[in-house]
Amino acid sequence: MSNDLYRLVYYSRNAIIGDAATLAAAITSILTWSQVNNQRVGITGALMFNSGCFAQVLEGSRSAVEDMFERIQQDDRHGDVSLLAFDPAPTRAFENWSMGFVGASIEDAARYGVLVQASGFDPARMTGEALFATLHGLAIEEEYSNNAV
Amino acid sequence: MTVASHHQNFVRERQPLQAALTEMATAVLILDEDRQVEYVNASARELFMPVDPIGCTLSALFASCGVDGGDSLFAAVNVNAEPAQMRLRFSDERLLDGTLRQLSSGGFVLSMDDVTTYVHNAELAERDALTGLANRKALRDRLVERLAVAARTGQELAVLFVDLDRFKAINDTRGHLVGDALLRKVAERFKVSLRDGDVVARLGGDEFAIIQSDAPQPTAATALATRLVDLIGRAYAIDGQIMHIGASVGIAIAPKDGDEPDVLLKNADLALYRAKDAGRGCYRFFESGMDEQMQLRRSMEIDLRRALALKQLELVYQPQFDVASKAIIGFEALIRWHHPTHGIVMPGEFIPFAEEIGVISAIGEWVLRTACKQAATWPIPLSIAVNLSPMQFRGGNLAKTVMSALERSKLPAQRLELEITEGALLDYSDDVVNVLKLLRNLGVVVSMDDFGTGYSSIRNLQKNSFDKVKIDKSFIRGINTSVENQAIIRAITSLASTMRMKTLAEGVETEDELSSIRAAGCDQVQGYLTGRPLSAEAALTLIESAFLAQAA
């Protein structure tokens, strides 16, 4: 059934050329449009930018996820897209996120993204499950701290 | 003539005109000077159903069926006092060509012809129905136009041919619906890669072409080809599954690679061929000389297709021996091609080509039948090993062919040994495993050829439970001086014996190598030292002497 819930996890290399401000602006734009479009088609998920890589989880109906992924594939702002998982999922893990940004703030990620490589977080070396777990963990942390405020 | 008869004549003359106006296929509306409809014929009434046009203004009538442009028709008529023509698009996709005339008696007449089918057919003739891209005919028409412009302006123009790698395999294994969905996504990716003014067409199957004009060459074509290879090579999510294809691109640039449309298209195709030959997933520009090479290939293709019929193929037989007893245990059948002008062609040279042009199944079947028939004539029941191409596993006829070859030759299945390379296990692996299982159930021996080269997956050994492993000659070469090679061969033989498989060392050329492989625990040996490939007659002589020795 194409209405069943599916989850897709990928990472890709940043292809946006420019200084930290340009990169931060581009990420903000990506995020804004994801949120606008995802709400309409019932997609939830999280985006992270780190070490010059985008990592993203998309969840929604199979056809919505496939359409969204196709649009992502056609996007020039990244390359070397590695699809780590695309499977049926029992429930949504990002119920309240039309597309959350997790990890450091966008500005910090854009400014220090390249430096973080040394710290050992490398999405290219992670399985789909591990990447999903990382993003999910960060999302929960974020939700918790937002609620705490 | 009385007044009454004059009136009768008038009525008689008017009646057919009236009938024609009422019943003609063209929709006719007569409007008064206030642009209100005062008459409609049957076609017009039908056209606007369920709205009754009488008494409506034309604008209101048009609005009721989603047509824009009523006012501009009137404007055009008033300015020129000539008929105004316009194509009207109804909201239900009907298309009508309308003509509005001012009548000398005051008011207007609007005639409308339904051109929906005509326009649709014309569009279809220009479009590929599956992807909506231009088709081959439209591409060629545009190319003729663009070349004419380029010739005038002195600008360069690029034609890119694009072929999808691995599309056929996906279409075959996942079905046409998935294949069609994939092609539509590919078409979308083409569209996002192009600039306004570029033309992209689907030529059929998985072949596409692009015309790129008004851009500096070859830089623009290089950039586009790079982008296409990247974009089309990105994964696709379709039907809940992930699939990967690639793109190969061939580029020809006018005027340097030709200024005639057909020459340019052919040269882009030649360059594409070169890109595929270079391992796919890349692009190549046309170069002079490609044409001659292609012609050479074509003539070789004709020769190879005829080789079987002209009986230019021959099998030779290389003996295999038991390492411990030194007794002959069988032969491997090897193919040679006696080319009328090139002399003897070795399988390494022509088998990949035969696989490419699709004659491998016919050749493979001939090898199988000939080898079985030959082995059946031998006085002692030695084994006969035959090489299989991965391609022979496609099409699903292999098991049937093997059974038929055994039946016709009366060779017991246990004497036939089929050698497959690891490459065969990579593609179509489930099919391959099932066919192998079927063959082994018949009693046929299955061995893994060239073990240690390529993707040497030990899992393959486990999964497929082979009867024999043939250790590649690259490990035998230099075995006496290489501790590593000795260790590798010992590991393979001990692994094989645990899994109850025999091992055979290929390419043994010296006594030292023979004693090394014996020490490493190999069961069998084949190579120039123990015997070169022999003709069928020479092989028979060898077998007869072995038979006599055995009897003595």
XYZ file of C-alpha atoms in Angstrom:
701
model
C 0.000 0.000 0.000
C 1.348 3.378 -0.936
C -0.401 4.901 2.090
C 1.656 2.931 4.565
C 4.211 4.852 6.580
C 7.742 4.794 5.211
C 10.978 6.210 6.541
C 13.898 7.317 4.399
C 17.357 8.251 5.660
C 20.130 9.750 3.538
C 23.179 11.895 3.782
C 24.804 14.014 1.110
C 27.718 16.374 0.590
C 27.193 20.099 0.640
C 27.636 21.708 -2.771
C 26.833 25.277 -1.741
C 29.827 27.463 -2.378
C 30.233 30.580 -0.288
C 31.011 31.894 3.155
C 29.294 30.904 6.393
C 26.584 33.524 5.941
C 25.716 32.259 2.448
C 25.600 28.703 3.718
C 23.468 29.620 6.732
C 21.051 31.503 4.471
C 20.808 28.544 2.115
C 20.154 26.091 4.952
C 17.491 28.384 6.398
C 15.826 28.548 2.994
C 15.954 24.764 2.547
C 14.434 24.330 5.974
C 11.678 26.893 5.467
C 10.572 25.418 2.166
C 10.739 21.886 3.567
C 8.444 22.934 6.380
C 5.972 24.626 4.019
C 5.880 21.738 1.549
C 6.067 18.886 4.016
C 3.056 20.012 5.975
C 0.960 19.911 2.826
C 1.929 16.331 1.939
C 2.155 14.958 5.465
C 5.894 14.479 5.696
C 7.737 14.804 8.996
C 11.420 14.517 9.716
C 14.666 16.157 10.685
C 17.607 17.739 8.921
C 21.114 18.054 10.234
C 24.122 19.797 8.765
C 27.516 18.751 9.967
C 31.008 18.140 8.636
C 29.965 19.529 5.259
C 27.221 16.919 5.060
C 23.475 17.037 5.127
C 21.756 14.193 6.943
C 18.016 13.939 6.685
C 15.199 11.686 7.814
C 11.880 11.810 5.934
C 8.783 9.959 7.055
C 5.353 9.860 5.484
C 3.281 7.936 2.992
C 5.346 5.981 0.534
C 4.355 8.091 -2.456
C 4.901 11.381 -0.592
C 8.361 10.258 0.534
C 9.233 9.080 -2.979
C 8.126 12.389 -4.502
C 10.021 14.390 -1.905
C 13.157 12.306 -2.326
C 12.963 12.797 -6.088
C 12.828 16.570 -5.573
C 15.783 16.330 -3.185
C 17.720 14.284 -5.749
C 17.213 17.018 -8.323
C 18.604 19.658 -5.981
C 21.941 21.101 -6.996
C 22.835 22.343 -3.562
C 24.151 18.941 -2.592
C 25.736 15.911 -4.223
C 26.963 12.354 -3.565
C 23.599 11.462 -2.102
C 23.852 8.197 -0.173
C 20.603 6.557 0.639
C 21.008 4.649 3.884
C 17.494 3.378 4.521
C 14.094 3.304 2.882
C 11.749 1.011 4.779
C 8.227 0.757 6.141
C 8.067 2.292 9.627
C 5.568 1.340 12.347
C 5.110 4.893 13.668
C 6.350 8.409 13.097
C 9.441 9.283 15.136
C 9.203 13.018 14.349
C 5.475 13.394 14.889
C 5.667 17.124 15.662
C 8.338 18.121 13.170
C 7.382 19.078 9.629
C 11.169 19.391 9.294
C 13.223 20.069 12.359
C 16.809 21.256 12.270
C 18.841 19.338 14.818
C 22.360 19.560 16.135
C 24.123 22.899 16.439
C 22.333 26.105 15.458
C 22.278 26.753 11.722
C 24.810 29.569 12.086
C 27.215 27.443 14.119
C 26.851 24.489 11.790
C 27.562 26.742 8.818
C 30.513 28.424 10.521
C 32.185 25.462 12.173
C 30.792 22.627 10.069
C 34.104 21.809 8.487
C 35.955 21.840 11.802
C 33.605 19.333 13.363
C 35.063 16.657 11.110
C 37.838 16.221 13.615
C 35.387 15.451 16.402
C 34.489 12.167 14.771
C 30.874 12.584 13.720
C 30.896 11.439 10.129
C 27.532 10.529 8.614
C 29.360 8.826 5.749
C 30.466 6.154 8.192
C 27.083 5.539 9.789
C 24.357 3.060 8.992
C 20.858 4.268 8.267
C 19.728 3.058 11.648
C 22.536 4.821 13.516
C 21.993 8.051 11.621
C 18.286 7.879 12.288
C 18.949 7.237 15.978
C 21.340 10.206 16.126
C 18.853 12.586 14.536
C 16.029 11.242 16.635
C 18.077 11.613 19.819
C 18.947 15.200 18.955
C 15.313 15.944 18.140
C 14.160 14.652 21.507
C 16.831 16.694 23.273
C 15.677 19.756 21.390
C 12.048 19.161 22.266
C 12.947 18.608 25.893
C 14.978 21.810 26.147
C 12.253 23.796 24.370
C 9.662 22.491 26.801
C 11.935 23.244 29.716
C 12.271 26.898 28.750
C -44.605 35.554 -62.724
C -47.062 36.197 -59.972
C -46.075 37.415 -56.588
C -47.173 34.105 -55.109
C -45.016 31.989 -57.436
C -42.068 34.286 -56.859
C -42.450 33.711 -53.136
C -42.638 29.934 -53.638
C -39.429 29.953 -55.668
C -37.749 31.989 -52.985
C -38.798 29.517 -50.304
C -37.644 26.574 -52.441
C -34.237 28.175 -52.898
C -33.888 29.119 -49.268
C -34.764 25.725 -47.819
C -31.493 23.874 -48.720
C -29.467 26.851 -47.546
C -31.342 26.882 -44.290
C -30.830 23.129 -43.881
C -27.122 23.435 -44.669
C -26.650 26.198 -42.121
C -28.578 24.301 -39.480
C -26.956 20.934 -40.041
C -23.368 21.765 -41.011
C -20.537 20.455 -38.807
C -19.145 23.925 -38.253
C -20.749 25.630 -35.260
C -22.338 28.927 -36.328
C -23.600 31.703 -34.061
C -25.199 34.893 -35.318
C -24.929 37.862 -32.980
C -26.764 41.127 -33.072
C -25.037 44.487 -32.867
C -25.089 44.249 -29.063
C -23.107 41.020 -29.359
C -26.020 38.963 -28.133
C -26.622 35.585 -29.700
C -29.776 35.544 -31.812
C -29.220 32.359 -33.798
C -27.266 29.113 -33.297
C -27.130 26.080 -35.565
C -27.298 22.515 -34.226
C -23.512 22.132 -33.876
C -23.229 25.347 -31.894
C -26.133 24.388 -29.669
C -24.418 21.073 -28.954
C -21.098 22.764 -28.341
C -22.400 24.881 -25.490
C -24.737 22.311 -23.909
C -26.285 22.544 -21.396
C -26.200 26.360 -21.706
C -28.738 27.801 -24.189
C -26.776 30.445 -26.106
C -29.782 32.390 -27.371
C -29.900 35.782 -25.696
C -26.470 35.470 -24.045
C -23.677 37.875 -24.847
C -20.658 36.184 -26.375
C -18.546 37.054 -23.348
C -21.039 35.402 -21.002
C -21.241 32.374 -23.247
C -17.469 32.021 -23.422
C -17.132 32.511 -19.685
C -19.571 29.644 -19.135
C -17.115 27.208 -20.706
C -13.904 28.773 -19.498
C -12.854 30.379 -22.778
C -10.893 33.614 -22.662
C -10.688 35.999 -25.564
C -14.220 36.933 -26.609
C -13.467 40.611 -26.250
C -10.204 40.465 -28.131
C -12.001 38.800 -31.047
C -14.377 41.748 -31.242
C -11.531 44.211 -30.869
C -9.678 42.578 -33.763
C -12.772 42.662 -35.949
C -13.507 46.274 -35.196
C -9.999 47.477 -35.885
C -9.472 45.636 -39.135
C -12.990 45.157 -40.395
C -11.621 41.802 -41.510
C -12.475 38.406 -40.053
C -10.697 37.779 -36.746
C -9.393 34.306 -36.040
C -8.470 32.749 -32.750
C -7.897 29.297 -31.234
C -10.259 28.894 -28.295
C -9.454 26.524 -25.466
C -12.448 25.244 -23.518
C -11.995 24.297 -19.892
C -12.772 20.660 -20.765
C -9.727 20.644 -23.094
C -11.724 21.008 -26.301
C -9.973 23.217 -28.831
C -11.858 25.226 -31.440
C -10.669 27.492 -34.195
C -13.054 30.420 -34.258
C -13.615 33.059 -36.953
C -15.629 36.191 -36.257
C -16.955 38.301 -39.143
C -18.886 41.493 -39.209
C -22.036 41.134 -41.305
C -22.929 43.702 -43.944
C -26.460 43.565 -42.601
C -25.225 44.511 -39.114
C -24.250 42.155 -36.311
C -21.676 39.360 -36.432
C -21.297 35.739 -37.369
C -18.993 33.474 -35.398
C -18.026 30.102 -36.901
C -16.101 27.526 -34.894
C -14.457 24.254 -35.932
C -13.481 21.602 -33.406
C -9.749 20.903 -33.903
C -9.158 18.997 -30.644
C -8.292 15.677 -32.263
C -6.243 17.276 -34.977
C -4.157 19.334 -32.558
C -3.831 16.452 -30.164
C -2.564 14.174 -32.910
C -0.142 16.809 -34.100
C 1.169 17.190 -30.555
C 1.408 13.457 -30.131
C 3.368 13.168 -33.333
C 5.897 15.537 -31.772
C 5.859 14.102 -28.246
C 6.890 10.902 -26.583
C 3.691 9.630 -25.007
C 5.334 8.182 -21.880
C 7.544 11.077 -20.805
C 6.057 14.047 -22.657
C 9.511 14.863 -24.033
C 10.009 15.525 -27.727
C 10.273 12.406 -29.879
C 12.849 11.455 -32.485
C 11.045 13.229 -35.317
C 10.653 16.448 -33.338
C 14.317 16.320 -32.312
C 15.423 16.032 -35.895
C 13.102 18.869 -36.989
C 14.473 21.130 -34.238
C 18.027 20.141 -35.149
C 17.469 21.163 -38.768
C 16.188 24.556 -37.587
C 18.959 25.079 -35.047
C 21.676 24.089 -37.509
C 20.343 26.615 -40.005
C 20.467 29.320 -37.325
C 23.930 28.235 -36.179
C 25.216 28.313 -39.747
C 23.965 31.900 -40.091
C 25.375 33.125 -36.775
C 28.538 31.065 -36.906
C 27.816 29.614 -33.454
C 28.556 26.094 -32.337
C 25.867 23.603 -31.343
C 26.121 20.374 -29.363
C 24.146 17.162 -29.702
C 24.282 14.857 -26.675
C 23.153 11.244 -26.841
C 22.341 9.694 -23.477
C 21.820 6.019 -22.705
C 20.717 4.687 -19.341
C 22.984 2.041 -17.855
C 21.310 -0.973 -16.211
C 17.825 0.201 -17.167
C 17.034 -2.960 -19.099
C 17.865 -5.156 -16.128
C 15.486 -3.158 -13.917
C 12.772 -3.230 -16.547
C 13.172 -6.992 -16.916
C 13.290 -7.846 -13.243
C 10.871 -5.281 -11.755
C 8.406 -5.057 -14.603
C 7.284 -2.452 -17.106
C 5.253 -0.379 -14.672
C 8.320 0.305 -12.553
C 10.398 0.791 -15.707
C 7.920 3.369 -17.011
C 7.815 5.195 -13.667
C 11.611 5.267 -13.685
C 11.706 6.704 -17.215
C 9.310 9.459 -16.183
C 11.557 10.390 -13.265
C 14.572 10.368 -15.534
C 12.711 12.690 -17.926
C 12.083 15.086 -15.029
C 15.769 15.068 -14.151
C 16.608 15.889 -17.754
C 14.225 18.822 -17.648
C 15.743 20.322 -14.498
C 19.223 20.017 -16.006
C 18.458 22.001 -19.129
C 18.316 25.687 -19.862
C 15.453 27.309 -21.747
C 15.960 26.694 -25.408
C 17.654 23.307 -25.019
C 15.691 20.466 -26.588
C 15.484 17.040 -24.957
C 13.934 14.062 -26.684
C 13.329 10.429 -25.898
C 14.417 8.461 -28.905
C 12.884 5.232 -27.640
C 13.667 2.651 -24.968
C 16.267 4.133 -22.676
C 17.825 6.454 -25.246
C 17.601 10.216 -24.974
C 19.110 13.103 -26.908
C 19.635 16.788 -26.291
C 20.289 19.749 -28.559
C 22.242 22.494 -26.839
C 22.578 25.743 -28.795
C 23.586 29.306 -27.937
C 26.314 28.193 -25.551
C 30.111 28.190 -25.687
C 31.369 24.761 -26.713
C 32.786 22.391 -25.647
C 32.550 23.841 -22.124
C 28.746 23.961 -22.034
C 28.362 20.384 -23.274
C 30.990 19.199 -20.784
C 29.152 20.902 -17.928
C 25.793 19.485 -19.010
C 27.142 15.961 -19.499
C 28.823 16.044 -16.078
C 25.588 17.217 -14.513
C 23.515 14.547 -16.261
C 25.858 11.744 -15.236
C 25.650 12.960 -11.620
C 21.918 13.662 -11.532
C 20.666 10.585 -13.372
C 23.068 8.423 -11.376
C 21.443 9.459 -8.082
C 19.197 6.863 -6.487
C 15.491 6.584 -7.329
C 12.760 5.647 -4.863
C 9.950 3.955 -6.743
C 7.234 1.632 -5.580
C 8.772 1.405 -2.115
C 12.121 0.352 -3.512
C 15.428 1.957 -4.249
C 16.996 1.623 -7.624
C 20.165 2.840 -9.250
C 20.880 3.458 -12.881
C 23.611 5.399 -14.593
C 23.967 7.541 -17.672
C 26.471 7.360 -20.497
C 26.774 10.384 -22.759
C 28.157 10.872 -26.265
C 28.678 14.384 -27.624
C 29.111 15.742 -31.139
C 29.573 19.424 -31.893
C 28.555 21.259 -35.049
C 30.076 22.367 -37.289
C 33.376 20.620 -36.519
C 31.873 17.120 -36.134
C 29.405 17.673 -38.968
C 26.924 20.284 -40.075
C 24.325 17.869 -41.453
C 21.706 16.694 -38.942
C 22.123 13.007 -39.675
C 25.903 13.115 -39.575
C 25.795 14.923 -36.248
C 23.316 12.445 -34.773
C 25.373 9.500 -35.973
C 28.585 10.956 -34.547
C 26.968 11.638 -31.178
C 25.850 7.999 -31.210
C 29.402 6.838 -31.996
C 30.722 8.915 -29.102
C 28.041 7.404 -26.855
C 29.184 3.983 -27.883
C 32.687 4.930 -26.809
C 31.425 6.178 -23.435
C 29.707 2.855 -22.814
C 32.823 1.023 -23.864
C 34.848 3.073 -21.392
C 32.853 1.552 -18.546
C 29.633 3.603 -18.656
C 28.652 6.393 -16.273
C 30.815 8.863 -18.200
C 30.812 11.070 -21.283
C 32.893 11.103 -24.444
C 33.278 13.582 -27.276
C 33.221 12.419 -30.854
C 36.679 12.044 -32.380
C 37.576 11.386 -35.969
C 38.542 7.741 -36.296
C 35.578 6.522 -34.274
C 33.771 5.889 -37.510
C 36.473 3.593 -38.894
C 36.690 1.730 -35.595
C 32.948 1.281 -35.635
C 33.091 -0.087 -39.152
C 35.795 -2.504 -38.098
C 33.589 -3.609 -35.226
C 30.640 -4.037 -37.545
C 32.608 -6.216 -39.905
C 33.878 -8.298 -36.960
C 30.330 -8.592 -35.752
C 29.196 -9.927 -39.113
C 32.099 -12.382 -39.110
C 31.338 -13.601 -35.589
C 27.654 -14.009 -36.294
C 28.558 -16.224 -39.247
C 31.351 -18.136 -37.520
C 29.066 -20.808 -36.164
C 27.299 -21.436 -39.466
C 30.592 -21.482 -41.371
C 32.006 -24.011 -38.858
C 34.927 -21.736 -37.962
C 34.654 -22.585 -34.262
C 36.565 -25.492 -32.826
C 36.952 -27.028 -29.411
C 40.327 -28.040 -28.046
C 40.751 -30.142 -24.921
C 43.219 -29.526 -22.103
C 43.856 -32.545 -19.863
C 43.419 -32.433 -16.085
C 45.294 -34.760 -13.758
C 44.988 -36.061 -10.235
C 47.962 -34.681 -8.306
C 48.480 -37.767 -6.122
C 47.963 -40.593 -8.630
C 49.116 -38.595 -11.694
C 46.245 -40.233 -13.573
C 44.289 -38.296 -16.178
C 40.858 -37.460 -14.855
C 39.305 -35.358 -17.577
C 39.545 -32.431 -19.973
C 38.481 -28.843 -20.103
C 36.918 -27.894 -23.438
C 38.290 -24.592 -24.728
C 37.014 -22.710 -27.752
C 39.017 -21.367 -30.680
C 37.838 -19.317 -33.631
C 39.543 -19.893 -36.961
C 39.030 -16.497 -38.562
C 39.574 -16.486 -42.339
C 41.970 -13.511 -42.222
C 42.946 -13.089 -38.553
C 43.935 -16.709 -37.979
C 43.231 -18.301 -34.602
C 41.318 -16.009 -32.246
C 41.400 -16.863 -28.544
C 38.230 -16.874 -26.401
C 39.474 -13.995 -24.248
C 39.273 -11.843 -27.362
C 35.977 -12.808 -28.919
C 33.800 -14.137 -26.062
C 33.258 -10.707 -24.438
C 32.328 -9.421 -27.882
C 29.985 -12.382 -28.409
C 28.361 -11.575 -25.068
C 27.926 -7.989 -26.123
C 26.330 -8.682 -29.480
C 24.156 -11.406 -27.994
C 25.418 -14.504 -29.805
C 26.897 -16.063 -26.678
C 23.886 -18.285 -26.022
C 24.126 -19.867 -29.460
C 27.890 -20.312 -29.122
C 27.558 -21.596 -25.554
C 24.993 -24.159 -26.623
C 27.188 -25.329 -29.477
C 30.129 -25.729 -27.070
C 28.018 -27.715 -24.632
C 26.588 -30.073 -27.260
C 29.918 -30.563 -29.058
C 31.843 -31.244 -25.845
C 29.246 -33.735 -24.581
C 29.147 -35.527 -27.924
C 32.940 -35.715 -28.025
C 33.276 -36.964 -24.430
C 30.685 -39.653 -25.085
C 33.062 -41.227 -27.656
C 35.917 -41.644 -25.168
C 36.781 -45.231 -24.175
C 37.087 -44.324 -20.490
C 34.541 -42.252 -18.546
C 36.638 -39.118 -18.045
C 35.054 -35.837 -17.077
C 34.503 -32.996 -19.521
C 34.528 -29.415 -18.210
C 32.683 -26.688 -20.108
C 32.801 -22.956 -19.393
C 29.559 -21.059 -18.985
C 29.144 -17.355 -19.602
C 27.122 -15.395 -17.036
C 24.944 -14.357 -19.971
C 23.840 -17.960 -20.484
C 21.985 -17.801 -17.181
C 19.691 -15.159 -18.578
C 16.686 -16.186 -20.546
C 16.091 -19.253 -18.396
C 16.994 -21.857 -21.020
C 20.267 -23.063 -19.585
C 19.000 -26.045 -17.584
C 16.935 -27.234 -20.522
C 19.896 -26.924 -22.890
C 22.155 -28.893 -20.536
C 19.581 -31.674 -20.181
C 19.075 -31.831 -23.912
C 22.843 -31.964 -24.571
C 23.205 -34.835 -22.084
C 20.252 -36.690 -23.537
C 21.342 -36.356 -27.170
C 24.950 -37.398 -26.456
C 23.983 -40.087 -23.918
C 26.724 -38.709 -21.661
C 26.039 -39.460 -17.976
C 25.415 -36.194 -16.085
C 28.156 -37.066 -13.562
C 30.793 -36.711 -16.282
C 29.802 -33.168 -17.200
C 31.408 -30.352 -15.255
C 30.192 -26.767 -15.656
C 32.599 -23.969 -14.812
C 31.237 -20.615 -13.827
C 33.127 -17.503 -12.842
C 32.333 -15.410 -9.812
C 31.084 -12.722 -12.150
C 28.064 -14.900 -12.896
C 27.146 -14.892 -9.230
C 27.036 -11.132 -9.044
C 24.276 -10.513 -11.531
C 20.967 -12.336 -11.362
C 22.250 -14.204 -8.374
C 19.002 -15.822 -7.229
C 18.309 -17.136 -10.707
C 21.860 -18.407 -10.974
C 21.666 -20.192 -7.626
C 18.405 -21.890 -8.603
C 19.716 -23.074 -11.952
C 22.885 -24.398 -10.291
C 20.811 -26.274 -7.757
C 18.753 -27.853 -10.510
C 21.860 -28.895 -12.426
C 23.543 -30.382 -9.363
C 20.397 -32.360 -8.641
C 20.785 -33.903 -12.091
C 24.284 -35.006 -11.040
C 26.219 -32.399 -13.016
C 29.414 -31.210 -11.306
C 29.686 -27.445 -10.796
C 32.996 -25.714 -10.294
C 33.951 -22.141 -9.575
C 36.361 -20.870 -12.190
C 39.202 -18.367 -11.657
C 38.712 -18.426 -7.886
C 40.612 -15.662 -6.153
C 40.157 -13.063 -8.850
C 37.311 -10.586 -8.984
C 35.034 -10.431 -6.007
C 36.094 -13.665 -4.269
C 33.333 -13.854 -1.767
C 33.611 -16.799 0.549
C 29.897 -16.411 1.105
C 29.436 -17.431 -2.534
C 31.167 -20.721 -1.826
C 28.911 -21.307 1.139
C 25.715 -20.237 -0.572
C 26.139 -22.173 -3.748
C 27.847 -25.299 -2.474
C 30.126 -25.891 -5.431
C 31.737 -29.247 -6.081
C 35.076 -27.825 -7.091
C 37.165 -24.680 -6.898
C 39.623 -23.816 -9.662
C 42.405 -21.684 -8.203
C 43.376 -18.907 -10.584
C 46.785 -19.161 -12.234
C 47.828 -15.765 -10.864
C 48.316 -17.471 -7.481
C 50.267 -20.326 -9.017
C 52.670 -18.006 -10.826
C 55.590 -17.435 -8.494
C 54.287 -19.794 -5.833
C 57.829 -21.050 -5.141
C 59.121 -17.649 -4.182
C 56.007 -16.151 -2.648
C 55.215 -17.171 0.894
C 51.969 -15.229 0.578
C 50.780 -17.194 -2.441
C 51.600 -20.447 -0.675
C 49.590 -19.316 2.332
C 46.655 -18.293 0.145
C 46.579 -21.627 -1.659
C 46.850 -23.560 1.610
C 43.947 -21.515 2.974
C 41.832 -22.207 -0.100
C 42.552 -25.950 -0.101
C 41.826 -26.352 3.589
C 38.637 -24.309 3.284
C 37.585 -26.358 0.264
C 38.295 -29.707 1.883
C 36.293 -28.699 4.957
C 33.412 -27.809 2.661
C 33.928 -31.051 0.749
C 35.015 -29.406 -2.461
C 37.867 -30.473 -4.704
C 40.569 -27.988 -5.661
C 42.280 -27.697 -9.029
C 45.337 -25.529 -9.678
C 45.277 -23.777 -13.048
C 48.237 -22.698 -15.127
C 50.899 -24.947 -13.638
C 53.966 -24.622 -15.879
C 56.959 -26.004 -13.962
C 57.844 -29.046 -11.854
C 58.555 -26.705 -8.919
C 55.090 -25.240 -9.149
C 53.628 -28.732 -9.288
C 55.415 -29.839 -6.136
C 54.381 -26.631 -4.385
C 50.722 -27.089 -5.142
C 50.983 -30.732 -4.119
C 52.492 -29.599 -0.803
C 49.693 -27.043 -0.447
C 47.134 -29.818 -0.740
C 45.653 -29.283 -4.220
C 43.755 -32.301 -5.556
C 44.033 -31.685 -9.261
C 46.208 -29.887 -11.759
C 45.897 -28.393 -15.221
C 48.522 -26.454 -17.170
C 51.195 -26.450 -19.850
C 53.409 -28.696 -17.717
C 50.928 -31.558 -17.644
C 49.403 -30.940 -21.057
C 48.568 -28.216 -23.525
C 45.135 -27.992 -25.146
C 44.786 -30.739 -27.775
C 42.623 -31.204 -30.841
C 39.759 -33.694 -30.463
C 41.801 -36.360 -32.287
C 44.952 -35.798 -30.236
C 42.892 -35.884 -27.042
C 41.402 -39.197 -28.103
C 44.904 -40.604 -28.787
C 45.995 -39.527 -25.293
C 42.942 -41.168 -23.754
C 43.523 -44.380 -25.703
C 47.094 -44.637 -24.494
C 45.893 -44.014 -20.937
C 43.253 -46.693 -21.511
C 45.894 -49.152 -22.722
C 48.166 -48.321 -19.787
C 45.254 -48.857 -17.438
C 44.436 -52.188 -19.076
C 48.045 -53.349 -19.024
